[in-house]
């Protein structure tokens, strides 16, 4: 331990090596139901060379390394085991380039989504990944392959990352991809590292695509009487060619909760609300107002034709506040005492079935399974509330396990965008395709034979 | 050898085990300058179980396996070493599903791009990957991560593949991804396998996203006086938000050649052609004719403002024939005696510099380096013609080597979409980032420790 500290001090200086017991808030992310230990130290590299030195020190002392971005993750991917080194990237916050010819940004991993998007917007460009927390770091969102509301149009983080610099467990620095729109020159290590949650390498630089900013946006709200009708409408919206920038569903209790939390009235008459089991929120974007208006009319007809009793075009202020409130849904449901959140992804065609089965699972165990989700992507976000009392933990565990299993049985996966972390490592090991798991384990062992990188997280 | 044959006959039946000497056309792809050996046998599996049996037979007899789709590759990825087993997927041509809710297709690897797109079009959808050969197979395009003209809008093959079934070198069947819009549940093995050219696994099923078909398309041709002006215009087109479906450049000799080959007159006055060093071809697509016309006017202004002396909106027939002729450019330049084609990708910002340097390299060695390319992607396609005579081979080798090195030095990669194959395996080993190469080799060794899968191809 003192050996470890000495080595790290030699790399980054004493002021950037914090005692692990002194910074408990740096030992975990925002996951609700995952424990964490007490790290030996928190170390704050300022450069790629620092990261190489940190990896070398960890290897020499057989110490686990846990990378940490902004700590906004929801799966415990940044939760430190006892005695680990937390590598906090909060000093590496430089935007190295915004390139308006190649339409890319090159950033250090500690740069936040808000910081990057603001820099891009100065050039008429945008980084459209919106996982709900604009304070999230680029490094963290690369680690979890973060998604969010705009993924239905722009894709998840994976779709935007075109190059990485990273440090392997043996200290090798790897450069993948580049300021390139495409590449077919060997295995795509960029894509292998995106979503690997710090288990294969520590990312030290990220190159992402930027998109032209589309200035016009209009939002509609459509109530539906039941879930199958809601999700059938989603397929029509996605298949229409209207290319919505978001296509979210919210069940009625969740809509209530976020409207209450945001003090928001949406102008939906009481009798319509009374008959609504779920809502779709769809946003259209474009370069020209008249086209977006025209598309909005088409979207309204499509939604009515798909079964919505009426469609409400939201005034700009209400639309913005509703989207913000939806982004903050995690905090709302956390404040209301949710015990866990899950973000199972299923084929769009299976969404209604999955939500229905999950509600039944909750009823059977006396738990409540409520939610919203990125309907365009089949990505369902549930808040799960245990019954309280003696059977609380058992009912909660059973519900979570059965909900994840139901998603996988319907052709889905245990996480659409939050990542596996420590929260779902056991579920992945149990539920994922056995051949795929074997392959993941072989890749992990090949790149980190001593198991230094984020042990217990991801495919174990 | 007889042992190998017996084992394979037991798996697929004698009628599907061909003598390697009897089918020389199945021992290679369309690569111009890559040799190939004589395979022991060509075997034609009809199912995943057959592929597992073939892999087991190869492992038991220490025989190399080379996967073969339609044989339209350009890097020798399907070129068989002596004594290898060629696994030809031409019996696995079933379209298992066209799903209009999830907007995916599930196909066997021998399905052609033309077959898939035709099936999708029956449902108002399209599979937009257009690498220039619609006879290419899905399996082959997954292996090479094929690109093509539409990649500037829709992305390369990698952007479309959401799930795979594949057989590893030890016979393990792996299922990755699914009918899912997103997933963050362990390493993305789908993306690891796309572009791996049959060196990590044999793909037995492919799930791809389908896109709404956009019925309206309009094409413009813009001449430019020099390359820097041409490529500067490309950045403006891409950054405009007009989302072109193709953005191609052709140098003047290549435009001449393909117009002659297609017997095509484009209506560009002689004096304009005389002053043109390069052309851009830009296609806009959309759902509504009036919008595409409006965008076309905006595009015309943008191109004129960027330096085009005039802009020519092509009549539908001419546009279609020009695009077809551009797609057939490989055959045109092959017929004219090109010795090799390369498809280096560089940052868009470096395209003019790269083309300029490549021309200089050609001049220095007495070779000719002519081309066209997917300008929106920075993907430059050169035809290289040697000088003939005694110094032919040496001049050609030196040119190819220096052109690839120049591309990498400018931040590019040795292939944007053709893949490494055997043609560029040496160049990759020499020019790629050393850390990335080490990582690729470790991954390959972890998944194929005995080196059975396509030895000599890709990262070696």
mmCIF file with all atom_site columns, N, CA and C in Angstrom, chain A residues 101-103 144-145 158 170 175 182-184 187-188 199 235 239-240 287-288 291 294-295 298 346 348-349 377 379 415 417 433 442 444, chain B residues 101-103 144-145 158 170 175 180 182-184 187-188 199 235 239-240 287-288 291 294-295 298 348-349 377 379 415 417 433 442 444:
data_model
loop_
_atom_site.group_PDB
_atom_site.id
_atom_site.type_symbol
_atom_site.label_atom_id
_atom_site.label_alt_id
_atom_site.label_comp_id
_atom_site.label_asym_id
_atom_site.label_entity_id
_atom_site.label_seq_id
_atom_site.pdbx_PDB_ins_code
_atom_site.Cartn_x
_atom_site.Cartn_y
_atom_site.Cartn_z
_atom_site.occupancy
_atom_site.B_iso_or_equiv
_atom_site.pdbx_formal_charge
_atom_site.auth_seq_id
_atom_site.auth_comp_id
_atom_site.auth_asym_id
_atom_site.auth_atom_id
_atom_site.pdbx_PDB_model_num
ATOM 1   N N  . UNK A 1 101 ? -13.983 20.685  -40.840 1.00 0.00 ? 101 UNK A N  1
ATOM 2   C CA . UNK A 1 101 ? -13.867 20.030  -42.149 1.00 0.00 ? 101 UNK A CA 1
ATOM 3   C C  . UNK A 1 101 ? -14.163 18.544  -42.018 1.00 0.00 ? 101 UNK A C  1
ATOM 4   N N  . UNK A 1 102 ? -13.532 17.938  -41.010 1.00 0.00 ? 102 UNK A N  1
ATOM 5   C CA . UNK A 1 102 ? -13.765 16.504  -40.785 1.00 0.00 ? 102 UNK A CA 1
ATOM 6   C C  . UNK A 1 102 ? -15.020 16.259  -39.944 1.00 0.00 ? 102 UNK A C  1
ATOM 7   N N  . UNK A 1 103 ? -15.578 17.319  -39.366 1.00 0.00 ? 103 UNK A N  1
ATOM 8   C CA . UNK A 1 103 ? -16.766 17.198  -38.519 1.00 0.00 ? 103 UNK A CA 1
ATOM 9   C C  . UNK A 1 103 ? -16.546 16.213  -37.384 1.00 0.00 ? 103 UNK A C  1
ATOM 10  N N  . UNK A 1 144 ? -19.776 3.156   -21.013 1.00 0.00 ? 144 UNK A N  1
ATOM 11  C CA . UNK A 1 144 ? -21.078 2.490   -20.893 1.00 0.00 ? 144 UNK A CA 1
ATOM 12  C C  . UNK A 1 144 ? -21.819 2.402   -22.231 1.00 0.00 ? 144 UNK A C  1
ATOM 13  N N  . UNK A 1 145 ? -21.264 3.002   -23.287 1.00 0.00 ? 145 UNK A N  1
ATOM 14  C CA . UNK A 1 145 ? -21.997 3.114   -24.553 1.00 0.00 ? 145 UNK A CA 1
ATOM 15  C C  . UNK A 1 145 ? -23.350 3.777   -24.296 1.00 0.00 ? 145 UNK A C  1
ATOM 16  N N  . UNK A 1 158 ? -21.813 4.598   -29.377 1.00 0.00 ? 158 UNK A N  1
ATOM 17  C CA . UNK A 1 158 ? -21.072 3.783   -30.347 1.00 0.00 ? 158 UNK A CA 1
ATOM 18  C C  . UNK A 1 158 ? -21.107 4.341   -31.771 1.00 0.00 ? 158 UNK A C  1
ATOM 19  N N  . UNK A 1 170 ? -1.218  -3.815  -19.740 1.00 0.00 ? 170 UNK A N  1
ATOM 20  C CA . UNK A 1 170 ? 0.241   -3.963  -19.692 1.00 0.00 ? 170 UNK A CA 1
ATOM 21  C C  . UNK A 1 170 ? 0.957   -2.644  -19.969 1.00 0.00 ? 170 UNK A C  1
ATOM 22  N N  . UNK A 1 175 ? -3.767  3.350   -30.257 1.00 0.00 ? 175 UNK A N  1
ATOM 23  C CA . UNK A 1 175 ? -4.555  4.367   -30.983 1.00 0.00 ? 175 UNK A CA 1
ATOM 24  C C  . UNK A 1 175 ? -5.417  3.651   -32.003 1.00 0.00 ? 175 UNK A C  1
ATOM 25  N N  . UNK A 1 182 ? -14.868 6.332   -42.069 1.00 0.00 ? 182 UNK A N  1
ATOM 26  C CA . UNK A 1 182 ? -14.976 4.879   -42.220 1.00 0.00 ? 182 UNK A CA 1
ATOM 27  C C  . UNK A 1 182 ? -13.575 4.303   -42.164 1.00 0.00 ? 182 UNK A C  1
ATOM 28  N N  . UNK A 1 183 ? -13.487 3.028   -41.884 1.00 0.00 ? 183 UNK A N  1
ATOM 29  C CA . UNK A 1 183 ? -12.195 2.355   -41.936 1.00 0.00 ? 183 UNK A CA 1
ATOM 30  C C  . UNK A 1 183 ? -12.455 0.859   -41.969 1.00 0.00 ? 183 UNK A C  1
ATOM 31  N N  . UNK A 1 184 ? -11.646 0.142   -42.746 1.00 0.00 ? 184 UNK A N  1
ATOM 32  C CA . UNK A 1 184 ? -11.725 -1.319  -42.754 1.00 0.00 ? 184 UNK A CA 1
ATOM 33  C C  . UNK A 1 184 ? -10.306 -1.846  -42.835 1.00 0.00 ? 184 UNK A C  1
ATOM 34  N N  . UNK A 1 187 ? -9.309  -5.335  -37.130 1.00 0.00 ? 187 UNK A N  1
ATOM 35  C CA . UNK A 1 187 ? -10.457 -5.374  -36.232 1.00 0.00 ? 187 UNK A CA 1
ATOM 36  C C  . UNK A 1 187 ? -10.773 -3.972  -35.720 1.00 0.00 ? 187 UNK A C  1
ATOM 37  N N  . UNK A 1 188 ? -12.042 -3.701  -35.516 1.00 0.00 ? 188 UNK A N  1
ATOM 38  C CA . UNK A 1 188 ? -12.443 -2.377  -35.068 1.00 0.00 ? 188 UNK A CA 1
ATOM 39  C C  . UNK A 1 188 ? -12.305 -2.289  -33.555 1.00 0.00 ? 188 UNK A C  1
ATOM 40  N N  . UNK A 1 199 ? -12.908 -2.330  -18.609 1.00 0.00 ? 199 UNK A N  1
ATOM 41  C CA . UNK A 1 199 ? -12.419 -3.679  -18.311 1.00 0.00 ? 199 UNK A CA 1
ATOM 42  C C  . UNK A 1 199 ? -11.351 -4.150  -19.297 1.00 0.00 ? 199 UNK A C  1
ATOM 43  N N  . UNK A 1 235 ? -43.715 1.712   -34.054 1.00 0.00 ? 235 UNK A N  1
ATOM 44  C CA . UNK A 1 235 ? -43.158 1.122   -35.284 1.00 0.00 ? 235 UNK A CA 1
ATOM 45  C C  . UNK A 1 235 ? -43.531 1.955   -36.496 1.00 0.00 ? 235 UNK A C  1
ATOM 46  N N  . UNK A 1 239 ? -40.899 3.847   -38.901 1.00 0.00 ? 239 UNK A N  1
ATOM 47  C CA . UNK A 1 239 ? -40.880 3.425   -40.297 1.00 0.00 ? 239 UNK A CA 1
ATOM 48  C C  . UNK A 1 239 ? -41.352 4.480   -41.279 1.00 0.00 ? 239 UNK A C  1
ATOM 49  N N  . UNK A 1 240 ? -41.815 5.618   -40.770 1.00 0.00 ? 240 UNK A N  1
ATOM 50  C CA . UNK A 1 240 ? -42.420 6.630   -41.635 1.00 0.00 ? 240 UNK A CA 1
ATOM 51  C C  . UNK A 1 240 ? -41.418 7.413   -42.462 1.00 0.00 ? 240 UNK A C  1
ATOM 52  N N  . UNK A 1 287 ? -34.284 21.657  -40.589 1.00 0.00 ? 287 UNK A N  1
ATOM 53  C CA . UNK A 1 287 ? -33.581 22.883  -40.936 1.00 0.00 ? 287 UNK A CA 1
ATOM 54  C C  . UNK A 1 287 ? -34.555 24.001  -41.244 1.00 0.00 ? 287 UNK A C  1
ATOM 55  N N  . UNK A 1 288 ? -35.791 23.667  -41.626 1.00 0.00 ? 288 UNK A N  1
ATOM 56  C CA . UNK A 1 288 ? -36.745 24.674  -42.087 1.00 0.00 ? 288 UNK A CA 1
ATOM 57  C C  . UNK A 1 288 ? -38.063 24.495  -41.338 1.00 0.00 ? 288 UNK A C  1
ATOM 58  N N  . UNK A 1 291 ? -41.176 22.940  -43.148 1.00 0.00 ? 291 UNK A N  1
ATOM 59  C CA . UNK A 1 291 ? -41.149 21.486  -43.356 1.00 0.00 ? 291 UNK A CA 1
ATOM 60  C C  . UNK A 1 291 ? -41.485 20.739  -42.063 1.00 0.00 ? 291 UNK A C  1
ATOM 61  N N  . UNK A 1 294 ? -45.141 20.831  -41.560 1.00 0.00 ? 294 UNK A N  1
ATOM 62  C CA . UNK A 1 294 ? -45.796 19.911  -42.487 1.00 0.00 ? 294 UNK A CA 1
ATOM 63  C C  . UNK A 1 294 ? -45.656 18.462  -41.991 1.00 0.00 ? 294 UNK A C  1
ATOM 64  N N  . UNK A 1 295 ? -44.441 18.130  -41.533 1.00 0.00 ? 295 UNK A N  1
ATOM 65  C CA . UNK A 1 295 ? -44.207 16.782  -40.996 1.00 0.00 ? 295 UNK A CA 1
ATOM 66  C C  . UNK A 1 295 ? -45.013 16.544  -39.722 1.00 0.00 ? 295 UNK A C  1
ATOM 67  N N  . UNK A 1 298 ? -48.379 15.496  -40.590 1.00 0.00 ? 298 UNK A N  1
ATOM 68  C CA . UNK A 1 298 ? -48.348 14.094  -41.026 1.00 0.00 ? 298 UNK A CA 1
ATOM 69  C C  . UNK A 1 298 ? -48.224 13.164  -39.817 1.00 0.00 ? 298 UNK A C  1
ATOM 70  N N  . UNK A 1 346 ? -35.444 -4.616  -25.726 1.00 0.00 ? 346 UNK A N  1
ATOM 71  C CA . UNK A 1 346 ? -36.073 -5.737  -26.438 1.00 0.00 ? 346 UNK A CA 1
ATOM 72  C C  . UNK A 1 346 ? -36.355 -5.288  -27.869 1.00 0.00 ? 346 UNK A C  1
ATOM 73  N N  . UNK A 1 348 ? -38.437 -3.900  -30.757 1.00 0.00 ? 348 UNK A N  1
ATOM 74  C CA . UNK A 1 348 ? -39.619 -3.024  -30.675 1.00 0.00 ? 348 UNK A CA 1
ATOM 75  C C  . UNK A 1 348 ? -40.906 -3.830  -30.690 1.00 0.00 ? 348 UNK A C  1
ATOM 76  N N  . UNK A 1 349 ? -40.907 -4.896  -31.494 1.00 0.00 ? 349 UNK A N  1
ATOM 77  C CA . UNK A 1 349 ? -42.120 -5.708  -31.635 1.00 0.00 ? 349 UNK A CA 1
ATOM 78  C C  . UNK A 1 349 ? -42.494 -6.418  -30.340 1.00 0.00 ? 349 UNK A C  1
ATOM 79  N N  . UNK A 1 377 ? -36.383 2.783   -29.645 1.00 0.00 ? 377 UNK A N  1
ATOM 80  C CA . UNK A 1 377 ? -35.279 1.813   -29.573 1.00 0.00 ? 377 UNK A CA 1
ATOM 81  C C  . UNK A 1 377 ? -35.670 0.514   -28.881 1.00 0.00 ? 377 UNK A C  1
ATOM 82  N N  . UNK A 1 379 ? -36.127 0.297   -25.788 1.00 0.00 ? 379 UNK A N  1
ATOM 83  C CA . UNK A 1 379 ? -35.346 0.362   -24.547 1.00 0.00 ? 379 UNK A CA 1
ATOM 84  C C  . UNK A 1 379 ? -36.262 0.837   -23.419 1.00 0.00 ? 379 UNK A C  1
ATOM 85  N N  . UNK A 1 415 ? -29.165 -4.872  -20.720 1.00 0.00 ? 415 UNK A N  1
ATOM 86  C CA . UNK A 1 415 ? -29.045 -3.417  -20.710 1.00 0.00 ? 415 UNK A CA 1
ATOM 87  C C  . UNK A 1 415 ? -28.994 -2.863  -22.117 1.00 0.00 ? 415 UNK A C  1
ATOM 88  N N  . UNK A 1 417 ? -28.452 0.612   -22.493 1.00 0.00 ? 417 UNK A N  1
ATOM 89  C CA . UNK A 1 417 ? -27.565 1.774   -22.516 1.00 0.00 ? 417 UNK A CA 1
ATOM 90  C C  . UNK A 1 417 ? -26.896 2.079   -21.191 1.00 0.00 ? 417 UNK A C  1
ATOM 91  N N  . UNK A 1 433 ? -26.017 -15.252 -24.155 1.00 0.00 ? 433 UNK A N  1
ATOM 92  C CA . UNK A 1 433 ? -25.696 -16.410 -24.978 1.00 0.00 ? 433 UNK A CA 1
ATOM 93  C C  . UNK A 1 433 ? -24.380 -17.022 -24.504 1.00 0.00 ? 433 UNK A C  1
ATOM 94  N N  . UNK A 1 442 ? -12.750 -14.718 -23.198 1.00 0.00 ? 442 UNK A N  1
ATOM 95  C CA . UNK A 1 442 ? -11.458 -14.949 -23.846 1.00 0.00 ? 442 UNK A CA 1
ATOM 96  C C  . UNK A 1 442 ? -10.798 -13.640 -24.244 1.00 0.00 ? 442 UNK A C  1
ATOM 97  N N  . UNK A 1 444 ? -11.300 -10.725 -22.868 1.00 0.00 ? 444 UNK A N  1
ATOM 98  C CA . UNK A 1 444 ? -10.876 -10.037 -21.643 1.00 0.00 ? 444 UNK A CA 1
ATOM 99  C C  . UNK A 1 444 ? -9.586  -10.635 -21.104 1.00 0.00 ? 444 UNK A C  1
ATOM 100 N N  . UNK B 2 101 ? -41.825 -4.349  -38.113 1.00 0.00 ? 101 UNK B N  1
ATOM 101 C CA . UNK B 2 101 ? -41.977 -3.659  -36.824 1.00 0.00 ? 101 UNK B CA 1
ATOM 102 C C  . UNK B 2 101 ? -40.604 -3.285  -36.269 1.00 0.00 ? 101 UNK B C  1
ATOM 103 N N  . UNK B 2 102 ? -39.709 -4.266  -36.283 1.00 0.00 ? 102 UNK B N  1
ATOM 104 C CA . UNK B 2 102 ? -38.355 -4.000  -35.794 1.00 0.00 ? 102 UNK B CA 1
ATOM 105 C C  . UNK B 2 102 ? -37.473 -3.373  -36.876 1.00 0.00 ? 102 UNK B C  1
ATOM 106 N N  . UNK B 2 103 ? -37.951 -3.371  -38.114 1.00 0.00 ? 103 UNK B N  1
ATOM 107 C CA . UNK B 2 103 ? -37.181 -2.829  -39.236 1.00 0.00 ? 103 UNK B CA 1
ATOM 108 C C  . UNK B 2 103 ? -35.819 -3.488  -39.359 1.00 0.00 ? 103 UNK B C  1
ATOM 109 N N  . UNK B 2 144 ? -15.867 -7.836  -44.948 1.00 0.00 ? 144 UNK B N  1
ATOM 110 C CA . UNK B 2 144 ? -14.990 -6.724  -45.339 1.00 0.00 ? 144 UNK B CA 1
ATOM 111 C C  . UNK B 2 144 ? -15.455 -5.387  -44.792 1.00 0.00 ? 144 UNK B C  1
ATOM 112 N N  . UNK B 2 145 ? -16.605 -5.359  -44.114 1.00 0.00 ? 145 UNK B N  1
ATOM 113 C CA . UNK B 2 145 ? -17.205 -4.090  -43.699 1.00 0.00 ? 145 UNK B CA 1
ATOM 114 C C  . UNK B 2 145 ? -17.361 -3.186  -44.925 1.00 0.00 ? 145 UNK B C  1
ATOM 115 N N  . UNK B 2 158 ? -20.951 -1.858  -41.176 1.00 0.00 ? 158 UNK B N  1
ATOM 116 C CA . UNK B 2 158 ? -20.909 -1.855  -39.712 1.00 0.00 ? 158 UNK B CA 1
ATOM 117 C C  . UNK B 2 158 ? -22.095 -1.121  -39.075 1.00 0.00 ? 158 UNK B C  1
ATOM 118 N N  . UNK B 2 170 ? -13.089 -23.088 -32.526 1.00 0.00 ? 170 UNK B N  1
ATOM 119 C CA . UNK B 2 170 ? -13.225 -24.315 -31.728 1.00 0.00 ? 170 UNK B CA 1
ATOM 120 C C  . UNK B 2 170 ? -14.616 -24.935 -31.878 1.00 0.00 ? 170 UNK B C  1
ATOM 121 N N  . UNK B 2 175 ? -23.985 -16.282 -30.641 1.00 0.00 ? 175 UNK B N  1
ATOM 122 C CA . UNK B 2 175 ? -25.045 -15.368 -31.103 1.00 0.00 ? 175 UNK B CA 1
ATOM 123 C C  . UNK B 2 175 ? -24.791 -14.007 -30.480 1.00 0.00 ? 175 UNK B C  1
ATOM 124 N N  . UNK B 2 180 ? -32.305 -5.677  -32.275 1.00 0.00 ? 180 UNK B N  1
ATOM 125 C CA . UNK B 2 180 ? -32.264 -4.622  -31.272 1.00 0.00 ? 180 UNK B CA 1
ATOM 126 C C  . UNK B 2 180 ? -31.676 -3.349  -31.858 1.00 0.00 ? 180 UNK B C  1
ATOM 127 N N  . UNK B 2 182 ? -30.308 -1.052  -30.044 1.00 0.00 ? 182 UNK B N  1
ATOM 128 C CA . UNK B 2 182 ? -29.143 -0.696  -29.228 1.00 0.00 ? 182 UNK B CA 1
ATOM 129 C C  . UNK B 2 182 ? -28.918 -1.802  -28.225 1.00 0.00 ? 182 UNK B C  1
ATOM 130 N N  . UNK B 2 183 ? -27.728 -1.883  -27.682 1.00 0.00 ? 183 UNK B N  1
ATOM 131 C CA . UNK B 2 183 ? -27.454 -2.849  -26.625 1.00 0.00 ? 183 UNK B CA 1
ATOM 132 C C  . UNK B 2 183 ? -26.172 -2.412  -25.934 1.00 0.00 ? 183 UNK B C  1
ATOM 133 N N  . UNK B 2 184 ? -26.136 -2.583  -24.612 1.00 0.00 ? 184 UNK B N  1
ATOM 134 C CA . UNK B 2 184 ? -24.902 -2.322  -23.874 1.00 0.00 ? 184 UNK B CA 1
ATOM 135 C C  . UNK B 2 184 ? -24.784 -3.388  -22.805 1.00 0.00 ? 184 UNK B C  1
ATOM 136 N N  . UNK B 2 187 ? -19.147 -6.835  -24.231 1.00 0.00 ? 187 UNK B N  1
ATOM 137 C CA . UNK B 2 187 ? -18.431 -6.354  -25.406 1.00 0.00 ? 187 UNK B CA 1
ATOM 138 C C  . UNK B 2 187 ? -19.278 -6.538  -26.658 1.00 0.00 ? 187 UNK B C  1
ATOM 139 N N  . UNK B 2 188 ? -19.135 -5.622  -27.589 1.00 0.00 ? 188 UNK B N  1
ATOM 140 C CA . UNK B 2 188 ? -19.926 -5.694  -28.813 1.00 0.00 ? 188 UNK B CA 1
ATOM 141 C C  . UNK B 2 188 ? -19.253 -6.643  -29.798 1.00 0.00 ? 188 UNK B C  1
ATOM 142 N N  . UNK B 2 199 ? -11.414 -14.149 -40.100 1.00 0.00 ? 199 UNK B N  1
ATOM 143 C CA . UNK B 2 199 ? -10.237 -14.542 -39.318 1.00 0.00 ? 199 UNK B CA 1
ATOM 144 C C  . UNK B 2 199 ? -10.571 -14.832 -37.861 1.00 0.00 ? 199 UNK B C  1
ATOM 145 N N  . UNK B 2 235 ? -16.570 19.289  -47.786 1.00 0.00 ? 235 UNK B N  1
ATOM 146 C CA . UNK B 2 235 ? -16.819 19.560  -46.362 1.00 0.00 ? 235 UNK B CA 1
ATOM 147 C C  . UNK B 2 235 ? -18.059 20.418  -46.186 1.00 0.00 ? 235 UNK B C  1
ATOM 148 N N  . UNK B 2 239 ? -21.406 19.268  -44.258 1.00 0.00 ? 239 UNK B N  1
ATOM 149 C CA . UNK B 2 239 ? -21.769 20.056  -43.087 1.00 0.00 ? 239 UNK B CA 1
ATOM 150 C C  . UNK B 2 239 ? -23.065 20.833  -43.226 1.00 0.00 ? 239 UNK B C  1
ATOM 151 N N  . UNK B 2 240 ? -23.665 20.786  -44.421 1.00 0.00 ? 240 UNK B N  1
ATOM 152 C CA . UNK B 2 240 ? -24.833 21.627  -44.696 1.00 0.00 ? 240 UNK B CA 1
ATOM 153 C C  . UNK B 2 240 ? -26.107 21.130  -44.049 1.00 0.00 ? 240 UNK B C  1
ATOM 154 N N  . UNK B 2 287 ? -38.463 12.312  -49.305 1.00 0.00 ? 287 UNK B N  1
ATOM 155 C CA . UNK B 2 287 ? -39.798 11.755  -49.359 1.00 0.00 ? 287 UNK B CA 1
ATOM 156 C C  . UNK B 2 287 ? -40.709 12.586  -50.247 1.00 0.00 ? 287 UNK B C  1
ATOM 157 N N  . UNK B 2 288 ? -40.353 13.873  -50.459 1.00 0.00 ? 288 UNK B N  1
ATOM 158 C CA . UNK B 2 288 ? -41.246 14.774  -51.182 1.00 0.00 ? 288 UNK B CA 1
ATOM 159 C C  . UNK B 2 288 ? -40.457 15.500  -52.266 1.00 0.00 ? 288 UNK B C  1
ATOM 160 N N  . UNK B 2 291 ? -39.454 19.272  -51.802 1.00 0.00 ? 291 UNK B N  1
ATOM 161 C CA . UNK B 2 291 ? -38.352 19.550  -50.877 1.00 0.00 ? 291 UNK B CA 1
ATOM 162 C C  . UNK B 2 291 ? -36.998 19.236  -51.508 1.00 0.00 ? 291 UNK B C  1
ATOM 163 N N  . UNK B 2 294 ? -36.089 21.997  -53.776 1.00 0.00 ? 294 UNK B N  1
ATOM 164 C CA . UNK B 2 294 ? -35.661 23.163  -52.993 1.00 0.00 ? 294 UNK B CA 1
ATOM 165 C C  . UNK B 2 294 ? -34.224 22.966  -52.485 1.00 0.00 ? 294 UNK B C  1
ATOM 166 N N  . UNK B 2 295 ? -33.956 21.757  -51.973 1.00 0.00 ? 295 UNK B N  1
ATOM 167 C CA . UNK B 2 295 ? -32.607 21.456  -51.496 1.00 0.00 ? 295 UNK B CA 1
ATOM 168 C C  . UNK B 2 295 ? -31.595 21.475  -52.638 1.00 0.00 ? 295 UNK B C  1
ATOM 169 N N  . UNK B 2 298 ? -30.491 24.874  -53.216 1.00 0.00 ? 298 UNK B N  1
ATOM 170 C CA . UNK B 2 298 ? -29.561 25.273  -52.161 1.00 0.00 ? 298 UNK B CA 1
ATOM 171 C C  . UNK B 2 298 ? -28.182 24.646  -52.402 1.00 0.00 ? 298 UNK B C  1
ATOM 172 N N  . UNK B 2 348 ? -11.251 13.868  -44.258 1.00 0.00 ? 348 UNK B N  1
ATOM 173 C CA . UNK B 2 348 ? -11.689 14.695  -45.395 1.00 0.00 ? 348 UNK B CA 1
ATOM 174 C C  . UNK B 2 348 ? -10.768 15.885  -45.609 1.00 0.00 ? 348 UNK B C  1
ATOM 175 N N  . UNK B 2 349 ? -10.293 16.453  -44.515 1.00 0.00 ? 349 UNK B N  1
ATOM 176 C CA . UNK B 2 349 ? -9.442  17.646  -44.600 1.00 0.00 ? 349 UNK B CA 1
ATOM 177 C C  . UNK B 2 349 ? -8.115  17.346  -45.287 1.00 0.00 ? 349 UNK B C  1
ATOM 178 N N  . UNK B 2 377 ? -16.646 10.685  -47.542 1.00 0.00 ? 377 UNK B N  1
ATOM 179 C CA . UNK B 2 377 ? -16.032 9.858   -46.504 1.00 0.00 ? 377 UNK B CA 1
ATOM 180 C C  . UNK B 2 377 ? -14.516 9.969   -46.468 1.00 0.00 ? 377 UNK B C  1
ATOM 181 N N  . UNK B 2 379 ? -12.658 8.725   -48.649 1.00 0.00 ? 379 UNK B N  1
ATOM 182 C CA . UNK B 2 379 ? -12.237 7.397   -49.119 1.00 0.00 ? 379 UNK B CA 1
ATOM 183 C C  . UNK B 2 379 ? -11.859 7.496   -50.596 1.00 0.00 ? 379 UNK B C  1
ATOM 184 N N  . UNK B 2 415 ? -7.126  0.880   -45.680 1.00 0.00 ? 415 UNK B N  1
ATOM 185 C CA . UNK B 2 415 ? -8.365  0.577   -46.409 1.00 0.00 ? 415 UNK B CA 1
ATOM 186 C C  . UNK B 2 415 ? -9.558  1.229   -45.739 1.00 0.00 ? 415 UNK B C  1
ATOM 187 N N  . UNK B 2 417 ? -12.751 0.516   -47.064 1.00 0.00 ? 417 UNK B N  1
ATOM 188 C CA . UNK B 2 417 ? -13.913 -0.350  -47.229 1.00 0.00 ? 417 UNK B CA 1
ATOM 189 C C  . UNK B 2 417 ? -13.626 -1.670  -47.934 1.00 0.00 ? 417 UNK B C  1
ATOM 190 N N  . UNK B 2 433 ? -0.858  1.447   -36.187 1.00 0.00 ? 433 UNK B N  1
ATOM 191 C CA . UNK B 2 433 ? -0.399  1.767   -34.848 1.00 0.00 ? 433 UNK B CA 1
ATOM 192 C C  . UNK B 2 433 ? 0.099   0.497   -34.166 1.00 0.00 ? 433 UNK B C  1
ATOM 193 N N  . UNK B 2 442 ? -3.484  -10.202 -30.303 1.00 0.00 ? 442 UNK B N  1
ATOM 194 C CA . UNK B 2 442 ? -3.888  -10.900 -29.078 1.00 0.00 ? 442 UNK B CA 1
ATOM 195 C C  . UNK B 2 442 ? -5.326  -11.408 -29.176 1.00 0.00 ? 442 UNK B C  1
ATOM 196 N N  . UNK B 2 444 ? -6.939  -12.109 -31.916 1.00 0.00 ? 444 UNK B N  1
ATOM 197 C CA . UNK B 2 444 ? -6.956  -13.209 -32.894 1.00 0.00 ? 444 UNK B CA 1
ATOM 198 C C  . UNK B 2 444 ? -6.438  -14.504 -32.263 1.00 0.00 ? 444 UNK B C  1
#
